[in-house]
Amino acid sequence: MTVHDVDILMIGAGPSNLALAVALEECGSPGAAAGALILEQHDDVKWQRNLLLPWARSQVSYVKDLVTLRNPRSRFSFLNFLHERGELDEFVNLGTFNPFRWQLSTYQQWVADTLDHVQVRYGVGAERILPVHSEDATVVGFAVSLSNGDTVICRDLVFGAGRDAFVPEMFRGLPAERVVHSTEYGSRIGAATGLARPGLPLRPVVIGGAQSAAEMFMALHQDAPGSSPAMLLRSIGLKDYQTSKFVNELFFPSFVDDFFAMSAQARAKVLGEMHLTNYAGLAPPFLDELYTMIYRQRMLGQPVSAVRALTEVIGARVESVPGGEEVVLDVRDLRTDGIEQVRCDALFLGTGFDPRMPAMVRRLAEAVDLPELTVNRNYRADLGAGAKGALYLQGVNEATHGISDSLISVLAQRSADIARDILDRRAADLSAVAVPA
Ligand SMILES: Cc1cc2nc3c(=O)[nH]c(=O)nc-3n(C[C@H](O)[C@H](O)[C@H](O)COP(=O)(O)OP(=O)(O)OC[C@H]3O[C@@H](n4cnc5c(N)ncnc54)[C@H](O)[C@@H]3O)c2cc1C
């Protein structure tokens, strides 16, 4: 077992920590960047690795890349990435603000590859975080155990590992190989197609009515040829997400201040109303494509897919059938209250993310003896008076920082807030030990 020491450890090479790496590189204090390490569990950077579908697009403008809204002159911008690859003319000619997801993913890998000071270590996952205490019980840093048995000791820790997948209770008892969450789609669809009954096409059922569910539904038509994908959703039908320019102002980085200053009641009201701007709907052009596909099937007399609205799954189990087993769903038709069974080979869950703090953060809260971890405006968790080590949480503070917290929209600014907080704390330490003249 090897123990490494770093000043700033970032868990996860997703957009959040890559944006912070850029902010540290550009903060005017190269020492801060040189003391920083990003850990990534995979061997490379891939944005939404398991839904990196060739036709999927970013839902926000490329101007909201990792840096431009903070520093439009940065060499780490999406436009400079295209320029360096000689792809700017073609992109401009496409006439879109919404690049393909794979293109933004390649951009993020390029950012990671071109950092001057911040190190990125691939192929090692963080498994457990424990606080490091001084003799007087002050938190002075963290010890992070890695999947390869090593430990990294750091003073400041930045969590940017994304949110935990949410699997509704009723599906947790099913055989794991028959339940695929959207965060696993790409790596498990191959094996899932092998779950079909001998000589018959796969019967896939997608649960959910938002973007991830709809993307899996669309992709299954190509990935499981001959199958008849069905999509079950409780709501009245697939909807566009709201795109009003007025409402979109609530995704401005400056709105984070307004939101943070609100009462708990006001925050809950705003979050409730903003649900339709992100979670409960589909990107309008994609919704059109989906509808057109189903229209084509119907008009050509080849209806293979079914989108069943007003349909609620109320139970799930496996039953044996000749040659294997199948999943049986008890499904309520919300129009009639009638209950029927839907039989399938594999379930694809577009059921989103656990709204709680990720499990790794909750375990750390227990280790520091706090019921939960809450962050201040600068995303720093309250670890008690006098704490010398700091924990920053990225992408999991929707309740306090607003709906854009889990999105790319605020990354450029949020990373500047965190970088400034780190530098301010370093400066405060130096002035505390300075010997008066
Ligand atoms: C399908 C999908 C599409 C989306 N599209 C958009 C969009 O178009 N626009 C938008 O603004 N937002 C979008 N989002 C929201 C998304 O949350 C953000 O875009 C963004 O990915 C959040 O970045 P992040 O770095 O916080 O987390 P993530 O992107 O989840 O990255 C986390 C990284 O941490 C790594 N990691 C996880 N655990 C560990 C560990 N224990 N040790 C080491 N590494 C670890 C992961 O491998 C990953 O690389 C989308 C979300 C989904 C699910």
PDB file of N, CA and C and ligand atoms in Angstrom, residues 10-19 38-42 44-53 56-61 64 98-99 101 104 108 121 123-128 144-147 159-164 181-183 211-212 215 241 251 278-279 352-353 360 394-396 404-411 414, ligand 1:
ATOM      1  N   MET A  10      -9.220  15.978  -6.023  1.00  0.00           N
ATOM      2  CA  MET A  10     -10.561  16.067  -6.620  1.00  0.00           C
ATOM      3  C   MET A  10     -10.989  14.659  -7.028  1.00  0.00           C
ATOM      4  N   ILE A  11     -12.162  14.257  -6.594  1.00  0.00           N
ATOM      5  CA  ILE A  11     -12.653  12.911  -6.955  1.00  0.00           C
ATOM      6  C   ILE A  11     -13.569  13.033  -8.160  1.00  0.00           C
ATOM      7  N   GLY A  12     -13.146  12.420  -9.286  1.00  0.00           N
ATOM      8  CA  GLY A  12     -13.957  12.410 -10.501  1.00  0.00           C
ATOM      9  C   GLY A  12     -13.467  13.410 -11.540  1.00  0.00           C
ATOM     10  N   ALA A  13     -13.194  12.906 -12.765  1.00  0.00           N
ATOM     11  CA  ALA A  13     -12.787  13.806 -13.859  1.00  0.00           C
ATOM     12  C   ALA A  13     -13.986  14.086 -14.756  1.00  0.00           C
ATOM     13  N   GLY A  14     -15.076  14.512 -14.139  1.00  0.00           N
ATOM     14  CA  GLY A  14     -16.238  14.962 -14.911  1.00  0.00           C
ATOM     15  C   GLY A  14     -16.123  16.466 -15.140  1.00  0.00           C
ATOM     16  N   PRO A  15     -17.128  17.049 -15.769  1.00  0.00           N
ATOM     17  CA  PRO A  15     -17.078  18.481 -16.065  1.00  0.00           C
ATOM     18  C   PRO A  15     -16.830  19.351 -14.831  1.00  0.00           C
ATOM     19  N   SER A  16     -17.377  18.974 -13.665  1.00  0.00           N
ATOM     20  CA  SER A  16     -17.227  19.833 -12.483  1.00  0.00           C
ATOM     21  C   SER A  16     -15.767  19.997 -12.099  1.00  0.00           C
ATOM     22  N   ASN A  17     -15.078  18.878 -11.925  1.00  0.00           N
ATOM     23  CA  ASN A  17     -13.683  18.987 -11.484  1.00  0.00           C
ATOM     24  C   ASN A  17     -12.752  19.451 -12.597  1.00  0.00           C
ATOM     25  N   LEU A  18     -13.093  19.142 -13.851  1.00  0.00           N
ATOM     26  CA  LEU A  18     -12.256  19.665 -14.939  1.00  0.00           C
ATOM     27  C   LEU A  18     -12.369  21.183 -14.989  1.00  0.00           C
ATOM     28  N   ALA A  19     -13.578  21.710 -14.753  1.00  0.00           N
ATOM     29  CA  ALA A  19     -13.743  23.178 -14.728  1.00  0.00           C
ATOM     30  C   ALA A  19     -12.940  23.774 -13.567  1.00  0.00           C
ATOM     31  N   ILE A  38      -6.503  15.102  -9.777  1.00  0.00           N
ATOM     32  CA  ILE A  38      -7.852  14.571 -10.034  1.00  0.00           C
ATOM     33  C   ILE A  38      -7.740  13.052 -10.125  1.00  0.00           C
ATOM     34  N   LEU A  39      -8.661  12.365  -9.461  1.00  0.00           N
ATOM     35  CA  LEU A  39      -8.737  10.902  -9.568  1.00  0.00           C
ATOM     36  C   LEU A  39      -9.928  10.537 -10.412  1.00  0.00           C
ATOM     37  N   GLU A  40      -9.745   9.683 -11.408  1.00  0.00           N
ATOM     38  CA  GLU A  40     -10.872   9.242 -12.233  1.00  0.00           C
ATOM     39  C   GLU A  40     -10.891   7.715 -12.228  1.00  0.00           C
ATOM     40  N   GLN A  41     -12.047   7.152 -11.918  1.00  0.00           N
ATOM     41  CA  GLN A  41     -12.135   5.694 -11.802  1.00  0.00           C
ATOM     42  C   GLN A  41     -11.959   4.971 -13.142  1.00  0.00           C
ATOM     43  N   HIS A  42     -12.304   5.633 -14.233  1.00  0.00           N
ATOM     44  CA  HIS A  42     -12.161   5.002 -15.552  1.00  0.00           C
ATOM     45  C   HIS A  42     -10.795   5.355 -16.155  1.00  0.00           C
ATOM     46  N   ASP A  44     -10.275   6.891 -18.922  1.00  0.00           N
ATOM     47  CA  ASP A  44     -10.310   8.101 -19.735  1.00  0.00           C
ATOM     48  C   ASP A  44     -11.459   8.989 -19.260  1.00  0.00           C
ATOM     49  N   VAL A  45     -11.587  10.152 -19.911  1.00  0.00           N
ATOM     50  CA  VAL A  45     -12.701  11.059 -19.610  1.00  0.00           C
ATOM     51  C   VAL A  45     -13.795  10.797 -20.630  1.00  0.00           C
ATOM     52  N   LYS A  46     -14.997  10.545 -20.159  1.00  0.00           N
ATOM     53  CA  LYS A  46     -16.140  10.432 -21.077  1.00  0.00           C
ATOM     54  C   LYS A  46     -17.336  11.040 -20.373  1.00  0.00           C
ATOM     55  N   TRP A  47     -17.983  12.005 -21.042  1.00  0.00           N
ATOM     56  CA  TRP A  47     -19.129  12.676 -20.441  1.00  0.00           C
ATOM     57  C   TRP A  47     -20.373  11.795 -20.631  1.00  0.00           C
ATOM     58  N   GLN A  48     -21.052  11.462 -19.550  1.00  0.00           N
ATOM     59  CA  GLN A  48     -22.216  10.580 -19.600  1.00  0.00           C
ATOM     60  C   GLN A  48     -21.861   9.335 -20.412  1.00  0.00           C
ATOM     61  N   ARG A  49     -20.804   8.668 -19.940  1.00  0.00           N
ATOM     62  CA  ARG A  49     -20.187   7.523 -20.628  1.00  0.00           C
ATOM     63  C   ARG A  49     -21.192   6.512 -21.171  1.00  0.00           C
ATOM     64  N   ASN A  50     -22.239   6.223 -20.410  1.00  0.00           N
ATOM     65  CA  ASN A  50     -23.139   5.142 -20.830  1.00  0.00           C
ATOM     66  C   ASN A  50     -24.355   5.610 -21.616  1.00  0.00           C
ATOM     67  N   LEU A  51     -24.432   6.923 -21.864  1.00  0.00           N
ATOM     68  CA  LEU A  51     -25.460   7.411 -22.800  1.00  0.00           C
ATOM     69  C   LEU A  51     -24.794   8.311 -23.846  1.00  0.00           C
ATOM     70  N   LEU A  52     -23.631   7.868 -24.269  1.00  0.00           N
ATOM     71  CA  LEU A  52     -22.893   8.636 -25.278  1.00  0.00           C
ATOM     72  C   LEU A  52     -23.370   8.189 -26.661  1.00  0.00           C
ATOM     73  N   LEU A  53     -24.651   8.447 -26.904  1.00  0.00           N
ATOM     74  CA  LEU A  53     -25.287   7.958 -28.128  1.00  0.00           C
ATOM     75  C   LEU A  53     -24.902   8.880 -29.283  1.00  0.00           C
ATOM     76  N   ALA A  56     -27.099  11.949 -29.644  1.00  0.00           N
ATOM     77  CA  ALA A  56     -27.510  12.743 -28.477  1.00  0.00           C
ATOM     78  C   ALA A  56     -26.765  14.076 -28.458  1.00  0.00           C
ATOM     79  N   ARG A  57     -27.509  15.126 -28.112  1.00  0.00           N
ATOM     80  CA  ARG A  57     -26.912  16.459 -28.108  1.00  0.00           C
ATOM     81  C   ARG A  57     -26.883  17.056 -26.712  1.00  0.00           C
ATOM     82  N   SER A  58     -26.005  18.016 -26.528  1.00  0.00           N
ATOM     83  CA  SER A  58     -25.994  18.787 -25.285  1.00  0.00           C
ATOM     84  C   SER A  58     -27.273  19.615 -25.213  1.00  0.00           C
ATOM     85  N   GLN A  59     -27.798  19.748 -24.019  1.00  0.00           N
ATOM     86  CA  GLN A  59     -29.030  20.531 -23.872  1.00  0.00           C
ATOM     87  C   GLN A  59     -28.740  21.996 -23.554  1.00  0.00           C
ATOM     88  N   VAL A  60     -27.475  22.317 -23.358  1.00  0.00           N
ATOM     89  CA  VAL A  60     -27.148  23.739 -23.128  1.00  0.00           C
ATOM     90  C   VAL A  60     -26.156  24.197 -24.189  1.00  0.00           C
ATOM     91  N   SER A  61     -26.071  25.496 -24.324  1.00  0.00           N
ATOM     92  CA  SER A  61     -25.214  26.086 -25.340  1.00  0.00           C
ATOM     93  C   SER A  61     -23.737  25.762 -25.095  1.00  0.00           C
ATOM     94  N   LYS A  64     -21.673  27.746 -22.700  1.00  0.00           N
ATOM     95  CA  LYS A  64     -21.584  27.327 -21.288  1.00  0.00           C
ATOM     96  C   LYS A  64     -20.639  26.134 -21.196  1.00  0.00           C
ATOM     97  N   ASN A  98     -25.964  23.692 -29.842  1.00  0.00           N
ATOM     98  CA  ASN A  98     -26.006  22.445 -29.074  1.00  0.00           C
ATOM     99  C   ASN A  98     -25.171  21.344 -29.729  1.00  0.00           C
ATOM    100  N   PRO A  99     -23.904  21.268 -29.371  1.00  0.00           N
ATOM    101  CA  PRO A  99     -23.038  20.241 -29.978  1.00  0.00           C
ATOM    102  C   PRO A  99     -23.520  18.841 -29.626  1.00  0.00           C
ATOM    103  N   ARG A 101     -23.260  15.266 -27.909  1.00  0.00           N
ATOM    104  CA  ARG A 101     -22.706  14.924 -26.585  1.00  0.00           C
ATOM    105  C   ARG A 101     -21.280  14.386 -26.711  1.00  0.00           C
ATOM    106  N   LEU A 104     -18.712  17.210 -26.959  1.00  0.00           N
ATOM    107  CA  LEU A 104     -18.371  17.840 -25.678  1.00  0.00           C
ATOM    108  C   LEU A 104     -17.537  16.892 -24.827  1.00  0.00           C
ATOM    109  N   GLN A 108     -13.885  17.606 -23.300  1.00  0.00           N
ATOM    110  CA  GLN A 108     -13.483  17.466 -21.889  1.00  0.00           C
ATOM    111  C   GLN A 108     -12.187  16.654 -21.760  1.00  0.00           C
ATOM    112  N   ARG A 121      -5.149  11.329 -12.579  1.00  0.00           N
ATOM    113  CA  ARG A 121      -4.758   9.917 -12.440  1.00  0.00           C
ATOM    114  C   ARG A 121      -5.971   9.058 -12.797  1.00  0.00           C
ATOM    115  N   GLY A 123      -8.048   5.354 -13.815  1.00  0.00           N
ATOM    116  CA  GLY A 123      -8.134   3.923 -13.503  1.00  0.00           C
ATOM    117  C   GLY A 123      -8.110   3.606 -12.017  1.00  0.00           C
ATOM    118  N   VAL A 124      -8.330   4.613 -11.175  1.00  0.00           N
ATOM    119  CA  VAL A 124      -8.420   4.358  -9.722  1.00  0.00           C
ATOM    120  C   VAL A 124      -9.635   5.087  -9.169  1.00  0.00           C
ATOM    121  N   GLY A 125     -10.451   4.354  -8.464  1.00  0.00           N
ATOM    122  CA  GLY A 125     -11.634   4.956  -7.862  1.00  0.00           C
ATOM    123  C   GLY A 125     -11.388   5.258  -6.396  1.00  0.00           C
ATOM    124  N   ALA A 126     -12.002   6.329  -5.927  1.00  0.00           N
ATOM    125  CA  ALA A 126     -11.989   6.604  -4.486  1.00  0.00           C
ATOM    126  C   ALA A 126     -13.043   5.708  -3.864  1.00  0.00           C
ATOM    127  N   GLU A 127     -12.708   5.038  -2.769  1.00  0.00           N
ATOM    128  CA  GLU A 127     -13.682   4.123  -2.152  1.00  0.00           C
ATOM    129  C   GLU A 127     -14.208   4.624  -0.828  1.00  0.00           C
ATOM    130  N   ARG A 128     -13.349   5.249  -0.054  1.00  0.00           N
ATOM    131  CA  ARG A 128     -13.771   5.658   1.282  1.00  0.00           C
ATOM    132  C   ARG A 128     -13.029   6.920   1.678  1.00  0.00           C
ATOM    133  N   VAL A 144      -8.131   9.341   1.761  1.00  0.00           N
ATOM    134  CA  VAL A 144      -9.047   8.731   0.788  1.00  0.00           C
ATOM    135  C   VAL A 144      -8.466   7.387   0.348  1.00  0.00           C
ATOM    136  N   SER A 145      -9.190   6.291   0.632  1.00  0.00           N
ATOM    137  CA  SER A 145      -8.714   4.965   0.206  1.00  0.00           C
ATOM    138  C   SER A 145      -9.145   4.724  -1.224  1.00  0.00           C
ATOM    139  N   LEU A 146      -8.230   4.157  -1.996  1.00  0.00           N
ATOM    140  CA  LEU A 146      -8.483   3.947  -3.429  1.00  0.00           C
ATOM    141  C   LEU A 146      -8.714   2.478  -3.743  1.00  0.00           C
ATOM    142  N   SER A 147      -9.274   2.256  -4.932  1.00  0.00           N
ATOM    143  CA  SER A 147      -9.608   0.886  -5.346  1.00  0.00           C
ATOM    144  C   SER A 147      -8.368   0.004  -5.501  1.00  0.00           C
ATOM    145  N   PHE A 159     -15.373  16.904  -3.954  1.00  0.00           N
ATOM    146  CA  PHE A 159     -16.171  15.787  -4.452  1.00  0.00           C
ATOM    147  C   PHE A 159     -16.842  16.238  -5.751  1.00  0.00           C
ATOM    148  N   GLY A 160     -16.565  15.505  -6.844  1.00  0.00           N
ATOM    149  CA  GLY A 160     -17.208  15.832  -8.128  1.00  0.00           C
ATOM    150  C   GLY A 160     -17.483  14.529  -8.855  1.00  0.00           C
ATOM    151  N   ALA A 161     -18.019  13.563  -8.114  1.00  0.00           N
ATOM    152  CA  ALA A 161     -18.181  12.207  -8.660  1.00  0.00           C
ATOM    153  C   ALA A 161     -19.598  11.940  -9.147  1.00  0.00           C
ATOM    154  N   GLY A 162     -20.410  12.999  -9.247  1.00  0.00           N
ATOM    155  CA  GLY A 162     -21.773  12.811  -9.754  1.00  0.00           C
ATOM    156  C   GLY A 162     -22.713  12.298  -8.677  1.00  0.00           C
ATOM    157  N   ARG A 163     -23.954  12.075  -9.098  1.00  0.00           N
ATOM    158  CA  ARG A 163     -24.977  11.632  -8.146  1.00  0.00           C
ATOM    159  C   ARG A 163     -25.185  10.121  -8.261  1.00  0.00           C
ATOM    160  N   ASP A 164     -25.775   9.539  -7.223  1.00  0.00           N
ATOM    161  CA  ASP A 164     -26.039   8.092  -7.239  1.00  0.00           C
ATOM    162  C   ASP A 164     -27.312   7.813  -8.038  1.00  0.00           C
ATOM    163  N   HIS A 181     -30.010   0.453 -15.326  1.00  0.00           N
ATOM    164  CA  HIS A 181     -30.279   1.884 -15.125  1.00  0.00           C
ATOM    165  C   HIS A 181     -29.650   2.661 -16.282  1.00  0.00           C
ATOM    166  N   SER A 182     -30.188   3.840 -16.560  1.00  0.00           N
ATOM    167  CA  SER A 182     -29.679   4.614 -17.705  1.00  0.00           C
ATOM    168  C   SER A 182     -28.180   4.903 -17.581  1.00  0.00           C
ATOM    169  N   THR A 183     -27.672   4.972 -16.349  1.00  0.00           N
ATOM    170  CA  THR A 183     -26.234   5.245 -16.180  1.00  0.00           C
ATOM    171  C   THR A 183     -25.378   4.032 -16.564  1.00  0.00           C
ATOM    172  N   GLN A 211     -35.770  12.594 -20.365  1.00  0.00           N
ATOM    173  CA  GLN A 211     -34.785  12.497 -21.441  1.00  0.00           C
ATOM    174  C   GLN A 211     -34.030  11.148 -21.468  1.00  0.00           C
ATOM    175  N   SER A 212     -33.530  10.703 -20.315  1.00  0.00           N
ATOM    176  CA  SER A 212     -32.727   9.461 -20.317  1.00  0.00           C
ATOM    177  C   SER A 212     -33.575   8.267 -20.741  1.00  0.00           C
ATOM    178  N   GLU A 215     -34.147   8.476 -24.452  1.00  0.00           N
ATOM    179  CA  GLU A 215     -32.940   8.157 -25.229  1.00  0.00           C
ATOM    180  C   GLU A 215     -32.724   6.640 -25.286  1.00  0.00           C
ATOM    181  N   TYR A 241     -39.368  19.859 -22.456  1.00  0.00           N
ATOM    182  CA  TYR A 241     -39.099  20.638 -21.248  1.00  0.00           C
ATOM    183  C   TYR A 241     -39.264  22.120 -21.555  1.00  0.00           C
ATOM    184  N   PHE A 251     -31.232  30.016 -14.765  1.00  0.00           N
ATOM    185  CA  PHE A 251     -30.031  29.188 -14.923  1.00  0.00           C
ATOM    186  C   PHE A 251     -28.771  30.050 -15.007  1.00  0.00           C
ATOM    187  N   ASN A 278     -36.135  20.888 -16.630  1.00  0.00           N
ATOM    188  CA  ASN A 278     -34.986  20.007 -16.749  1.00  0.00           C
ATOM    189  C   ASN A 278     -35.363  18.540 -16.623  1.00  0.00           C
ATOM    190  N   TYR A 279     -36.008  18.189 -15.510  1.00  0.00           N
ATOM    191  CA  TYR A 279     -36.150  16.773 -15.197  1.00  0.00           C
ATOM    192  C   TYR A 279     -37.316  16.082 -15.894  1.00  0.00           C
ATOM    193  N   GLY A 352     -33.786   8.287 -13.002  1.00  0.00           N
ATOM    194  CA  GLY A 352     -33.057   9.433 -12.476  1.00  0.00           C
ATOM    195  C   GLY A 352     -32.109   9.115 -11.334  1.00  0.00           C
ATOM    196  N   PHE A 353     -31.949  10.133 -10.476  1.00  0.00           N
ATOM    197  CA  PHE A 353     -30.888  10.090  -9.467  1.00  0.00           C
ATOM    198  C   PHE A 353     -31.447  10.256  -8.063  1.00  0.00           C
ATOM    199  N   MET A 360     -21.156   8.088  -0.608  1.00  0.00           N
ATOM    200  CA  MET A 360     -19.790   8.318  -0.104  1.00  0.00           C
ATOM    201  C   MET A 360     -19.736   9.556   0.794  1.00  0.00           C
ATOM    202  N   GLN A 394     -19.438  19.413  -5.276  1.00  0.00           N
ATOM    203  CA  GLN A 394     -19.893  19.952  -6.561  1.00  0.00           C
ATOM    204  C   GLN A 394     -21.031  19.087  -7.115  1.00  0.00           C
ATOM    205  N   GLY A 395     -22.052  19.751  -7.631  1.00  0.00           N
ATOM    206  CA  GLY A 395     -23.095  19.045  -8.382  1.00  0.00           C
ATOM    207  C   GLY A 395     -24.162  18.365  -7.534  1.00  0.00           C
ATOM    208  N   VAL A 396     -24.110  18.551  -6.210  1.00  0.00           N
ATOM    209  CA  VAL A 396     -25.070  17.848  -5.347  1.00  0.00           C
ATOM    210  C   VAL A 396     -25.777  18.824  -4.398  1.00  0.00           C
ATOM    211  N   SER A 404     -29.703  24.583 -11.307  1.00  0.00           N
ATOM    212  CA  SER A 404     -28.565  24.539 -12.231  1.00  0.00           C
ATOM    213  C   SER A 404     -27.347  23.866 -11.603  1.00  0.00           C
ATOM    214  N   ASP A 405     -27.416  23.551 -10.310  1.00  0.00           N
ATOM    215  CA  ASP A 405     -26.233  23.004  -9.638  1.00  0.00           C
ATOM    216  C   ASP A 405     -25.751  21.690 -10.245  1.00  0.00           C
ATOM    217  N   SER A 406     -26.691  20.887 -10.778  1.00  0.00           N
ATOM    218  CA  SER A 406     -26.260  19.603 -11.350  1.00  0.00           C
ATOM    219  C   SER A 406     -25.966  19.738 -12.842  1.00  0.00           C
ATOM    220  N   LEU A 407     -26.028  20.962 -13.362  1.00  0.00           N
ATOM    221  CA  LEU A 407     -25.860  21.171 -14.809  1.00  0.00           C
ATOM    222  C   LEU A 407     -24.531  21.842 -15.123  1.00  0.00           C
ATOM    223  N   ILE A 408     -24.264  21.927 -16.417  1.00  0.00           N
ATOM    224  CA  ILE A 408     -23.036  22.570 -16.850  1.00  0.00           C
ATOM    225  C   ILE A 408     -23.137  24.096 -16.751  1.00  0.00           C
ATOM    226  N   SER A 409     -24.373  24.604 -16.785  1.00  0.00           N
ATOM    227  CA  SER A 409     -24.614  26.050 -16.892  1.00  0.00           C
ATOM    228  C   SER A 409     -23.766  26.914 -15.948  1.00  0.00           C
ATOM    229  N   VAL A 410     -23.545  26.443 -14.721  1.00  0.00           N
ATOM    230  CA  VAL A 410     -22.881  27.306 -13.743  1.00  0.00           C
ATOM    231  C   VAL A 410     -21.421  26.914 -13.473  1.00  0.00           C
ATOM    232  N   LEU A 411     -20.923  25.926 -14.232  1.00  0.00           N
ATOM    233  CA  LEU A 411     -19.601  25.375 -13.877  1.00  0.00           C
ATOM    234  C   LEU A 411     -18.474  26.386 -13.893  1.00  0.00           C
ATOM    235  N   ARG A 414     -18.928  28.536 -10.820  1.00  0.00           N
ATOM    236  CA  ARG A 414     -18.797  27.785  -9.556  1.00  0.00           C
ATOM    237  C   ARG A 414     -17.340  27.425  -9.281  1.00  0.00           C
TER     238      ARG A 414
HETATM  239  C1  LIG B   1     -27.747  11.548 -19.870  1.00  0.00           C
HETATM  240  C2  LIG B   1     -27.463  12.887 -19.287  1.00  0.00           C
HETATM  241  C3  LIG B   1     -27.323  13.989 -20.113  1.00  0.00           C
HETATM  242  C4  LIG B   1     -27.042  15.226 -19.567  1.00  0.00           C
HETATM  243  N1  LIG B   1     -26.962  16.279 -20.403  1.00  0.00           N
HETATM  244  C5  LIG B   1     -26.733  17.489 -19.894  1.00  0.00           C
HETATM  245  C6  LIG B   1     -26.652  18.631 -20.766  1.00  0.00           C
HETATM  246  O1  LIG B   1     -26.825  18.506 -21.969  1.00  0.00           O
HETATM  247  N2  LIG B   1     -26.378  19.823 -20.209  1.00  0.00           N
HETATM  248  C7  LIG B   1     -26.193  19.968 -18.864  1.00  0.00           C
HETATM  249  O2  LIG B   1     -25.926  21.081 -18.405  1.00  0.00           O
HETATM  250  N3  LIG B   1     -26.266  18.916 -18.030  1.00  0.00           N
HETATM  251  C8  LIG B   1     -26.534  17.700 -18.506  1.00  0.00           C
HETATM  252  N4  LIG B   1     -26.610  16.637 -17.676  1.00  0.00           N
HETATM  253  C9  LIG B   1     -26.391  16.836 -16.213  1.00  0.00           C
HETATM  254  C10 LIG B   1     -24.990  16.363 -15.761  1.00  0.00           C
HETATM  255  O3  LIG B   1     -25.107  16.060 -14.405  1.00  0.00           O
HETATM  256  C11 LIG B   1     -23.938  17.415 -15.953  1.00  0.00           C
HETATM  257  O4  LIG B   1     -23.856  17.739 -17.302  1.00  0.00           O
HETATM  258  C12 LIG B   1     -22.502  16.985 -15.586  1.00  0.00           C
HETATM  259  O5  LIG B   1     -22.172  15.741 -16.160  1.00  0.00           O
HETATM  260  C13 LIG B   1     -22.215  16.976 -14.104  1.00  0.00           C
HETATM  261  O6  LIG B   1     -20.823  16.887 -13.992  1.00  0.00           O
HETATM  262  P1  LIG B   1     -20.055  16.261 -12.744  1.00  0.00           P
HETATM  263  O7  LIG B   1     -18.618  16.387 -13.064  1.00  0.00           O
HETATM  264  O8  LIG B   1     -20.558  16.894 -11.504  1.00  0.00           O
HETATM  265  O9  LIG B   1     -20.506  14.746 -12.678  1.00  0.00           O
HETATM  266  P2  LIG B   1     -20.355  13.571 -13.746  1.00  0.00           P
HETATM  267  O10 LIG B   1     -20.504  14.063 -15.123  1.00  0.00           O
HETATM  268  O11 LIG B   1     -21.265  12.506 -13.275  1.00  0.00           O
HETATM  269  O12 LIG B   1     -18.852  13.071 -13.589  1.00  0.00           O
HETATM  270  C14 LIG B   1     -18.417  12.361 -12.464  1.00  0.00           C
HETATM  271  C15 LIG B   1     -17.067  11.720 -12.777  1.00  0.00           C
HETATM  272  O13 LIG B   1     -16.585  11.134 -11.587  1.00  0.00           O
HETATM  273  C16 LIG B   1     -16.134   9.803 -11.848  1.00  0.00           C
HETATM  274  N5  LIG B   1     -16.298   9.057 -10.598  1.00  0.00           N
HETATM  275  C17 LIG B   1     -17.453   8.674 -10.008  1.00  0.00           C
HETATM  276  N6  LIG B   1     -17.219   8.045  -8.856  1.00  0.00           N
HETATM  277  C18 LIG B   1     -15.888   8.030  -8.704  1.00  0.00           C
HETATM  278  C19 LIG B   1     -15.025   7.525  -7.697  1.00  0.00           C
HETATM  279  N7  LIG B   1     -15.514   6.906  -6.617  1.00  0.00           N
HETATM  280  N8  LIG B   1     -13.682   7.670  -7.846  1.00  0.00           N
HETATM  281  C20 LIG B   1     -13.174   8.304  -8.947  1.00  0.00           C
HETATM  282  N9  LIG B   1     -13.940   8.783  -9.944  1.00  0.00           N
HETATM  283  C21 LIG B   1     -15.277   8.664  -9.815  1.00  0.00           C
HETATM  284  C22 LIG B   1     -17.033   9.334 -12.978  1.00  0.00           C
HETATM  285  O14 LIG B   1     -16.467   8.249 -13.683  1.00  0.00           O
HETATM  286  C23 LIG B   1     -17.153  10.597 -13.812  1.00  0.00           C
HETATM  287  O15 LIG B   1     -16.094  10.712 -14.712  1.00  0.00           O
HETATM  288  C24 LIG B   1     -26.882  15.379 -18.179  1.00  0.00           C
HETATM  289  C25 LIG B   1     -27.029  14.284 -17.334  1.00  0.00           C
HETATM  290  C26 LIG B   1     -27.323  13.050 -17.883  1.00  0.00           C
HETATM  291  C27 LIG B   1     -27.501  11.886 -16.969  1.00  0.00           C
END
